[in-house]
CSV table of C-alpha atoms in Angstrom, one decimal:
chain,number,residue,atom,x,y,z
A,12,THR,CA,-19.7,-4.0,-7.7
A,13,MET,CA,-18.7,-1.4,-5.2
A,14,VAL,CA,-17.0,0.8,-8.0
A,15,LYS,CA,-20.3,0.8,-10.0
A,16,GLU,CA,-22.3,2.1,-7.1
A,17,ASP,CA,-19.7,4.2,-6.2
A,18,ARG,CA,-18.7,2.8,-2.9
A,19,MET,CA,-15.3,2.4,-3.6
A,20,PRO,CA,-12.9,5.1,-2.0
A,21,GLY,CA,-10.3,6.5,-4.7
A,22,SER,CA,-7.5,6.1,-2.3
A,23,ALA,CA,-7.7,2.3,-2.2
A,24,GLN,CA,-6.6,1.9,-5.6
A,25,TRP,CA,-4.8,5.4,-6.4
A,26,PHE,CA,-1.4,4.5,-6.3
A,27,ALA,CA,-1.7,1.0,-8.3
A,28,LEU,CA,-3.6,2.8,-11.2
A,29,GLU,CA,-1.2,5.5,-11.5
A,30,GLU,CA,1.8,3.0,-11.6
A,31,MET,CA,-0.2,1.3,-14.5
A,32,ARG,CA,-0.9,4.7,-15.9
A,33,SER,CA,3.0,5.6,-15.8
A,34,ALA,CA,4.1,2.5,-17.2
A,35,ARG,CA,1.6,3.2,-20.3
A,36,THR,CA,3.1,6.5,-21.0
A,37,GLU,CA,6.6,7.5,-19.5
A,38,ALA,CA,7.8,4.1,-19.7
A,39,ALA,CA,6.2,2.7,-22.8
A,40,LEU,CA,7.7,1.6,-26.2
A,41,VAL,CA,7.3,-0.6,-28.5
A,42,ARG,CA,10.0,-1.3,-31.2
A,43,HIS,CA,11.0,-3.7,-34.0
A,44,ALA,CA,14.5,-5.0,-33.7
A,45,PRO,CA,17.5,-2.6,-34.6
A,46,GLU,CA,17.5,-2.1,-38.3
A,47,LYS,CA,14.5,-4.2,-39.0
A,48,ASP,CA,10.9,-2.9,-40.1
A,49,SER,CA,8.8,-5.9,-39.2
A,50,SER,CA,8.7,-8.5,-36.0
A,51,THR,CA,7.8,-12.8,-35.9
A,52,THR,CA,7.9,-11.7,-32.4
A,53,LEU,CA,7.4,-9.2,-29.6
A,54,PHE,CA,9.0,-9.9,-26.5
A,55,TYR,CA,6.7,-8.4,-23.9
A,56,PRO,CA,8.4,-8.5,-20.5
A,57,GLY,CA,5.7,-7.0,-18.1
A,58,CYS,CA,5.7,-3.4,-16.3
A,59,GLN,CA,7.1,-5.5,-13.3
A,60,LEU,CA,9.9,-7.2,-14.3
A,61,ALA,CA,10.8,-3.6,-16.2
A,62,GLY,CA,10.7,-2.1,-13.1
A,63,ILE,CA,12.2,-4.5,-10.9
A,64,ARG,CA,14.9,-6.4,-12.8
A,65,PRO,CA,15.7,-3.8,-15.9
A,66,GLN,CA,19.2,-5.2,-16.7
A,67,GLN,CA,17.6,-8.7,-16.6
A,68,THR,CA,14.9,-7.7,-19.1
A,69,LEU,CA,17.4,-6.3,-21.6
A,70,ARG,CA,19.7,-9.7,-20.9
A,71,LEU,CA,16.8,-11.8,-22.1
A,72,TYR,CA,15.8,-9.8,-24.8
A,73,GLY,CA,19.4,-10.0,-26.3
A,74,TYR,CA,18.9,-13.7,-25.8
A,75,LEU,CA,15.8,-13.9,-27.8
A,76,GLN,CA,17.4,-11.7,-30.6
A,77,GLY,CA,19.9,-14.5,-30.6
A,78,MET,CA,17.4,-17.0,-31.1
A,79,ASP,CA,15.6,-15.0,-33.8
A,80,PRO,CA,16.7,-11.8,-34.9
A,81,THR,CA,13.1,-10.3,-36.0
A,82,THR,CA,12.3,-10.0,-32.3
A,83,GLY,CA,11.2,-6.9,-31.2
A,84,LEU,CA,10.2,-5.1,-28.0
A,85,TRP,CA,7.2,-4.1,-26.2
A,86,LEU,CA,7.4,-2.3,-22.9
A,87,ASP,CA,4.0,-1.5,-21.4
A,88,CYS,CA,1.6,-2.6,-18.8
A,89,CYS,CA,-1.4,-5.5,-19.6
A,90,GLY,CA,-3.9,-3.4,-17.7
A,91,ALA,CA,-4.5,-5.9,-14.9
A,92,PRO,CA,-4.5,-3.0,-12.2
A,93,GLY,CA,-7.6,-1.2,-14.1
A,94,HIS,CA,-9.1,-4.6,-14.2
A,95,TRP,CA,-8.5,-5.9,-10.4
A,96,ALA,CA,-9.5,-2.5,-9.7
A,97,GLY,CA,-12.9,-2.7,-11.3
A,98,ARG,CA,-12.3,0.2,-13.6
A,99,GLU,CA,-13.9,-1.2,-16.4
A,100,GLU,CA,-13.9,1.7,-18.8
A,101,GLU,CA,-10.8,2.4,-18.3
A,102,PHE,CA,-9.6,-1.4,-18.7
A,103,SER,CA,-11.7,-1.8,-22.3
A,104,ALA,CA,-9.5,1.4,-23.3
A,105,ILE,CA,-6.4,-0.2,-22.5
A,106,LEU,CA,-7.3,-3.4,-24.4
A,107,ARG,CA,-8.5,-1.4,-27.1
A,108,ASP,CA,-4.9,0.3,-27.4
A,109,LEU,CA,-2.9,-2.7,-26.9
A,110,GLU,CA,-5.0,-4.5,-29.7
A,111,LYS,CA,-4.3,-1.4,-31.6
A,112,ILE,CA,-0.3,-1.6,-31.3
A,113,TRP,CA,-0.2,-5.1,-31.8
A,114,SER,CA,-2.2,-4.7,-35.1
A,115,GLU,CA,-0.1,-2.1,-36.2
A,116,MET,CA,3.6,-4.0,-35.6
A,117,GLY,CA,2.2,-6.6,-38.0
A,118,GLU,CA,0.0,-9.4,-35.4
A,119,PRO,CA,2.9,-10.7,-34.6
A,120,LEU,CA,3.5,-13.6,-31.5
A,121,VAL,CA,3.5,-12.2,-28.2
A,122,LEU,CA,6.3,-13.5,-26.1
A,123,THR,CA,5.4,-12.6,-22.0
A,124,GLY,CA,7.9,-12.6,-19.0
A,125,CYS,CA,4.8,-12.3,-16.6
A,126,SER,CA,2.4,-14.7,-16.2
A,127,THR,CA,-0.5,-12.1,-15.7
A,128,CYS,CA,0.0,-10.7,-18.7
A,129,LEU,CA,-0.2,-13.7,-20.1
A,130,LYS,CA,-3.4,-14.3,-18.7
A,131,MET,CA,-4.8,-10.8,-19.5
A,132,PHE,CA,-4.2,-11.4,-23.1
A,133,ARG,CA,-5.6,-14.9,-23.0
A,134,ASP,CA,-8.8,-14.1,-21.2
A,135,HIS,CA,-9.2,-10.3,-22.9
A,136,LEU,CA,-7.5,-10.3,-25.9
A,137,PRO,CA,-8.0,-13.6,-27.8
A,138,LYS,CA,-7.1,-12.2,-31.3
A,139,ILE,CA,-3.4,-11.7,-30.0
A,140,LYS,CA,-1.6,-15.0,-29.8
A,141,ALA,CA,0.7,-15.0,-26.8
A,142,GLU,CA,2.8,-17.5,-25.3
A,143,SER,CA,5.2,-17.7,-22.1
A,144,VAL,CA,9.3,-17.2,-22.7
A,145,TRP,CA,9.5,-19.7,-20.6
A,146,VAL,CA,8.2,-22.0,-23.2
A,147,LEU,CA,10.5,-21.2,-25.1
A,148,LEU,CA,13.7,-20.7,-23.1
A,149,ALA,CA,12.5,-24.5,-21.8
A,150,GLU,CA,13.5,-25.7,-25.3
A,151,LYS,CA,17.0,-23.8,-25.4
A,152,PRO,CA,18.3,-22.5,-22.2
A,153,PRO,CA,21.1,-20.3,-22.4
A,154,VAL,CA,24.5,-21.3,-21.7
A,155,THR,CA,25.1,-19.1,-19.2
A,156,ALA,CA,22.9,-20.9,-17.0
A,157,LYS,CA,23.8,-22.5,-13.7
A,158,ALA,CA,22.3,-24.4,-11.1
A,159,GLY,CA,21.9,-22.8,-7.2
A,160,VAL,CA,21.3,-24.5,-4.1
A,161,ALA,CA,18.1,-26.5,-3.7
A,162,MET,CA,15.2,-24.5,-3.8
A,163,ALA,CA,11.1,-24.4,-3.4
A,164,LEU,CA,9.2,-23.4,-6.6
A,165,SER,CA,6.6,-20.8,-6.1
A,166,ASP,CA,4.4,-20.6,-9.1
A,167,PRO,CA,2.6,-17.3,-9.6
A,168,CYS,CA,-0.9,-17.4,-9.1
A,169,THR,CA,-1.9,-16.4,-12.4
A,170,SER,CA,-0.5,-19.3,-14.0
A,171,ARG,CA,-2.2,-21.7,-11.9
A,172,HIS,CA,-4.4,-23.0,-14.8
A,173,ASP,CA,-1.5,-22.6,-17.0
A,174,GLN,CA,0.0,-26.3,-16.6
A,175,THR,CA,2.1,-25.9,-20.1
A,176,THR,CA,4.2,-22.8,-18.5
A,177,GLN,CA,4.1,-24.7,-14.8
A,178,THR,CA,5.8,-27.8,-16.8
A,179,ALA,CA,8.0,-25.9,-19.2
A,180,VAL,CA,9.5,-23.9,-16.2
A,181,ARG,CA,10.1,-27.3,-14.6
A,182,ASN,CA,11.7,-28.8,-17.5
A,183,MET,CA,14.0,-25.9,-17.9
A,184,LEU,CA,15.2,-26.0,-14.2
A,185,LYS,CA,15.7,-29.7,-14.8
A,186,SER,CA,17.7,-29.2,-17.5
A,187,ILE,CA,20.2,-26.9,-16.2
A,188,GLY,CA,20.5,-29.0,-13.1
A,189,GLN,CA,18.9,-26.8,-10.5
A,190,PRO,CA,17.4,-29.2,-7.7
A,191,LEU,CA,13.8,-28.6,-6.1
A,192,THR,CA,12.3,-28.9,-2.9
A,193,PRO,CA,8.8,-29.3,-2.2
A,194,LEU,CA,6.5,-26.7,-1.5
A,195,PRO,CA,3.2,-27.9,-0.3
A,196,MET,CA,1.0,-25.4,-2.0
A,197,SER,CA,2.1,-25.1,-5.8
A,198,GLY,CA,1.2,-26.0,-9.5
A,199,GLU,CA,-2.8,-25.7,-9.4
A,200,MET,CA,-2.9,-25.4,-5.8
A,201,THR,CA,-0.4,-22.2,-5.5
A,202,GLU,CA,-1.5,-19.6,-3.5
A,203,CYS,CA,-0.9,-15.4,-4.2
A,204,CYS,CA,2.1,-13.4,-2.8
A,205,GLY,CA,0.0,-10.4,-1.5
A,206,PHE,CA,0.2,-8.8,-4.5
A,207,GLY,CA,-2.6,-9.9,-6.9
A,208,GLY,CA,-6.3,-8.3,-7.0
A,209,LEU,CA,-4.8,-5.0,-5.5
A,210,MET,CA,-4.7,-6.8,-2.1
A,211,GLU,CA,-1.9,-5.1,-0.9
A,212,ASN,CA,-3.3,-1.6,-1.8
A,213,ALA,CA,-6.8,-2.3,-0.2
A,214,ASP,CA,-5.6,-3.6,3.1
A,215,PRO,CA,-1.7,-4.0,3.6
A,216,LYS,CA,-1.9,-5.7,6.7
A,217,ILE,CA,-3.7,-8.6,5.2
A,218,ALA,CA,-1.5,-8.8,2.2
A,219,GLN,CA,1.8,-8.7,5.0
A,220,LYS,CA,0.0,-11.9,6.4
A,221,VAL,CA,-0.4,-13.5,3.2
A,222,THR,CA,3.0,-12.8,2.0
A,223,LYS,CA,4.6,-14.3,5.4
A,224,ALA,CA,2.3,-17.3,5.5
A,225,ARG,CA,3.5,-18.1,1.8
A,226,SER,CA,7.2,-17.6,2.8
A,227,GLU,CA,6.7,-20.0,5.8
A,228,GLN,CA,5.6,-23.0,3.8
A,229,THR,CA,8.9,-24.2,3.6
A,230,ASP,CA,12.5,-23.7,5.3
A,231,SER,CA,14.5,-23.7,2.0
A,232,GLU,CA,15.2,-20.6,-0.3
A,233,MET,CA,12.6,-19.8,-2.7
A,234,LEU,CA,12.5,-19.6,-6.6
A,235,THR,CA,9.8,-18.0,-8.8
A,236,TYR,CA,9.4,-17.0,-12.5
A,237,CYS,CA,7.4,-13.8,-11.5
A,238,ALA,CA,9.0,-10.4,-10.6
A,239,MET,CA,6.4,-9.4,-8.3
A,240,CYS,CA,6.5,-12.7,-6.2
A,241,ARG,CA,9.9,-12.0,-6.1
A,242,ASN,CA,9.3,-8.5,-4.8
A,243,GLN,CA,6.7,-9.6,-2.2
A,244,LEU,CA,8.2,-12.5,-0.6
A,245,ALA,CA,11.9,-10.7,-0.5
A,246,ARG,CA,10.0,-8.0,1.8
A,247,THR,CA,9.7,-10.7,4.5
A,248,GLY,CA,13.4,-11.2,4.6
A,249,LYS,CA,13.6,-15.0,2.8
A,250,PRO,CA,15.9,-15.5,0.3
A,251,VAL,CA,14.2,-15.7,-2.7
A,252,SER,CA,15.7,-15.7,-6.7
A,253,HIS,CA,14.1,-14.9,-9.7
A,254,VAL,CA,14.4,-17.8,-12.7
A,255,LEU,CA,16.7,-15.2,-14.6
A,256,ASP,CA,19.5,-15.6,-11.6
A,257,LEU,CA,19.8,-18.9,-12.7
A,258,LEU,CA,19.6,-18.4,-16.3
A,259,PHE,CA,22.2,-15.2,-16.7
A,260,GLN,CA,24.7,-15.4,-14.1
A,261,ASP,CA,26.3,-12.4,-15.4
A,262,CYS,CA,23.6,-10.4,-14.2
A,263,ALA,CA,22.4,-12.5,-11.1
A,264,HIS,CA,21.0,-10.8,-8.2
A,265,PRO,CA,21.8,-12.3,-4.7
A,266,SER,CA,18.8,-13.9,-3.2
A,267,SER,CA,19.0,-12.1,0.1
A,268,GLU,CA,18.9,-8.8,-2.0
A,269,PRO,CA,15.9,-6.6,-0.9
A,270,PRO,CA,13.3,-5.7,-3.3
A,271,PRO,CA,13.8,-2.3,-5.1
A,272,THR,CA,11.4,0.5,-3.7
A,273,ILE,CA,8.4,1.5,-5.5
A,274,SER,CA,10.6,4.6,-6.3
A,275,GLU,CA,13.4,2.7,-7.8
A,276,ARG,CA,10.7,0.8,-9.9
A,277,ARG,CA,9.6,4.0,-11.4
A,278,VAL,CA,12.9,5.2,-12.2
A,279,ASN,CA,14.3,1.5,-13.5
A,280,ARG,CA,11.3,1.7,-15.9
A,281,ARG,CA,12.1,5.1,-17.3
A,282,GLN,CA,15.7,4.3,-17.7
A,283,LEU,CA,15.1,1.2,-19.3
A,284,LYS,CA,13.0,2.8,-21.9
A,285,ASN,CA,16.0,5.4,-22.8
A,286,GLN,CA,18.5,2.8,-22.7
A,287,VAL,CA,16.8,1.1,-25.6
A,288,LEU,CA,16.1,4.2,-27.3
A,289,GLN,CA,19.8,5.1,-27.4
A,290,ASP,CA,21.7,1.9,-27.4
A,291,TYR,CA,19.6,-0.2,-29.6
A,292,HIS,CA,18.1,2.2,-32.0
A,293,GLY,CA,20.3,5.4,-31.8
A,294,GLU,CA,17.3,7.4,-30.8
A,295,GLN,CA,17.5,10.5,-28.6
A,296,ARG,CA,16.5,9.9,-24.7
A,297,VAL,CA,13.5,11.2,-23.5
A,298,PRO,CA,14.6,14.5,-22.1
A,299,ALA,CA,14.7,14.7,-18.0
A,300,LYS,CA,11.9,16.8,-16.4
A,301,GLN,CA,13.2,20.0,-14.6
A,302,TRP,CA,12.6,18.4,-11.1
A,303,GLU,CA,14.4,15.3,-11.8
A,304,ASP,CA,17.8,16.5,-11.1
A,305,LEU,CA,17.2,17.6,-7.4
A,306,THR,CA,19.3,15.6,-5.1
A,307,LEU,CA,17.3,14.0,-2.1
A,308,GLN,CA,19.1,12.6,1.5
A,309,ILE,CA,16.6,10.2,2.9
A,310,ASP,CA,17.3,8.0,5.6
A,311,THR,CA,16.3,4.7,6.6
A,312,TYR,CA,13.1,5.5,8.8
A,313,VAL,CA,12.0,8.1,6.3
A,314,SER,CA,12.3,5.3,3.4
A,315,ALA,CA,10.2,3.5,5.0
A,316,LEU,CA,7.4,5.5,5.8
A,317,LEU,CA,7.6,6.6,2.0
A,318,GLU,CA,7.0,2.9,1.3
A,319,GLU,CA,4.2,2.7,3.7
A,320,ARG,CA,2.6,5.7,2.2
A,321,ARG,CA,3.0,5.0,-1.3
A,322,ILE,CA,5.2,8.5,-1.9
A,323,LEU,CA,7.4,8.6,-4.7
A,324,GLU,CA,10.6,10.7,-4.3
A,325,ASP,CA,9.5,12.0,-7.8
A,326,ASP,CA,6.4,13.3,-5.9
A,327,ILE,CA,8.7,14.9,-3.6
A,328,ARG,CA,11.3,16.3,-6.2
A,329,GLN,CA,7.8,17.8,-8.1
A,330,VAL,CA,6.7,19.5,-4.5
A,331,LEU,CA,10.2,21.0,-4.2
A,332,HIS,CA,10.7,22.0,-7.5
A,333,LEU,CA,7.6,24.0,-7.5
A,334,THR,CA,8.2,25.3,-3.8
A,335,LYS,CA,11.6,26.8,-5.0
A,336,LYS,CA,9.9,28.3,-8.1
A,337,GLN,CA,6.9,30.0,-6.2
A,338,LYS,CA,9.2,30.7,-3.2
A,339,MET,CA,6.5,29.7,-0.7
A,340,ALA,CA,7.2,27.4,2.2
A,341,PHE,CA,6.5,27.5,5.8
A,342,LEU,CA,9.0,27.9,8.3
A,343,HIS,CA,9.4,25.2,10.7
A,344,GLY,CA,11.5,26.0,13.9
A,345,GLU,CA,14.9,27.8,14.0
A,346,ASN,CA,16.7,25.2,12.4
A,347,GLY,CA,16.1,25.7,8.7
A,348,THR,CA,13.4,23.3,8.5
A,349,LYS,CA,10.4,24.0,6.2
A,350,ILE,CA,7.5,22.5,5.2
A,351,ALA,CA,6.1,22.5,1.6
A,352,SER,CA,3.0,21.3,-0.1
A,353,GLU,CA,1.8,20.9,-3.3
A,354,LYS,CA,-1.2,19.4,-5.0
A,355,LEU,CA,-0.3,16.6,-7.8
A,356,GLY,CA,-3.6,15.0,-9.7
A,357,GLN,CA,-6.1,14.2,-6.8
A,358,VAL,CA,-3.4,14.3,-3.9
A,359,THR,CA,-1.7,17.1,-2.0
A,360,PHE,CA,1.6,16.1,-0.6
A,361,TRP,CA,3.4,17.5,2.2
A,362,VAL,CA,7.3,17.6,2.6
A,363,GLN,CA,9.6,18.5,5.7
A,364,PHE,CA,13.0,19.1,4.7
A,365,ARG,CA,16.1,21.4,5.1
A,366,GLU,CA,18.3,22.3,2.1
A,367,GLU,CA,21.9,22.5,2.4
A,368,GLU,CA,24.2,23.4,-0.1
A,369,GLY,CA,21.8,22.6,-3.0
A,370,GLU,CA,20.9,19.4,-1.4
A,371,TYR,CA,17.2,18.4,0.4
A,372,TYR,CA,17.6,16.7,3.5
A,373,ILE,CA,13.7,15.2,4.0
A,374,GLU,CA,12.7,14.8,7.5
A,375,SER,CA,9.2,13.4,6.8
A,376,CYS,CA,6.5,13.3,4.0
A,377,TRP,CA,2.8,12.6,4.0
A,378,SER,CA,-0.2,13.3,1.9
A,379,HIS,CA,-4.2,13.4,1.6
A,380,ARG,CA,-7.1,13.9,-0.3
A,381,MET,CA,-9.3,16.2,1.3
A,382,ILE,CA,-10.1,19.8,0.5
A,383,ILE,CA,-10.3,22.4,2.6
A,384,GLY,CA,-13.7,24.3,2.6
A,385,GLY,CA,-12.8,28.1,1.0
A,386,GLY,CA,-9.3,27.7,-0.1
A,387,LYS,CA,-8.1,27.9,-3.8
A,388,ARG,CA,-7.8,24.6,-4.3
């Protein structure tokens, strides 16, 4: 309603929508299996699994191909951020594009690695036959699967009414001998991790409270089959594993591992696409942009600022590249520090930095969306 009445500030959802657009363009890819010209099944991991666990995504894809050699791969975003943001026109356009891609691929079964993607397909693209990958794995878990310590299973909120997937995950865990501890709010009563509905974008403090409250519902380590749930809950310092950590021990991540940054997720998606193009299909990698090779030195404090302010290292590199090209920056003090700015899309980014021997030491970074009257921009 607020979007329709033009009362929703664009800044509230801007980052999530840009993430969605990036996943649908520079990180998007759809291919039949190597040396195949058709697919009976397409593995659709979802943009979050691809960004958070790219190597596990490939490991799972390889296992699915072993089960069915005609399984293709579809790297994309289901458009959930656009739907949650109330951007009806953009979301409708995404749905039309997804249906077109699926049709051109021969209308195969779509296996999703994300409950949100599955819900988007079922609710908005009923023509597409979609199923959770966990239902298939419940029938035949990989031989590399190994149980861990007793954990509390957190169902993603988008699977709340998907009892089939919930049951499949539990059967799969039972078959590998994984012990589970009780979690008060699970199954049909499961709770959000703080990401759903773009809560974190609209009100970060509320989202932090929701995530913290969820993690405190158990003293046990937690387990989930949603990449974003793993990411959110791990931010609290809680030990959290993804189901793939149990299924593929050769590429398991420690339950105590911090979640990847927003910048790392963006890079992971691009690298995953390039790895598939090169290693699976013998195709050329997408050429790197001129600014991608700039070396940044960022300390822990500044890294935390970037996360809080939703500023990507990609944004910083673009600003510095343009600054170097235009030879324009403010001098700041007498120690060689400079301040540069550039408008990228709707946002003006400011970077405070020092350049030493070809490396950029980032001291601070901030952004805004205001336009100064009388200025060229």
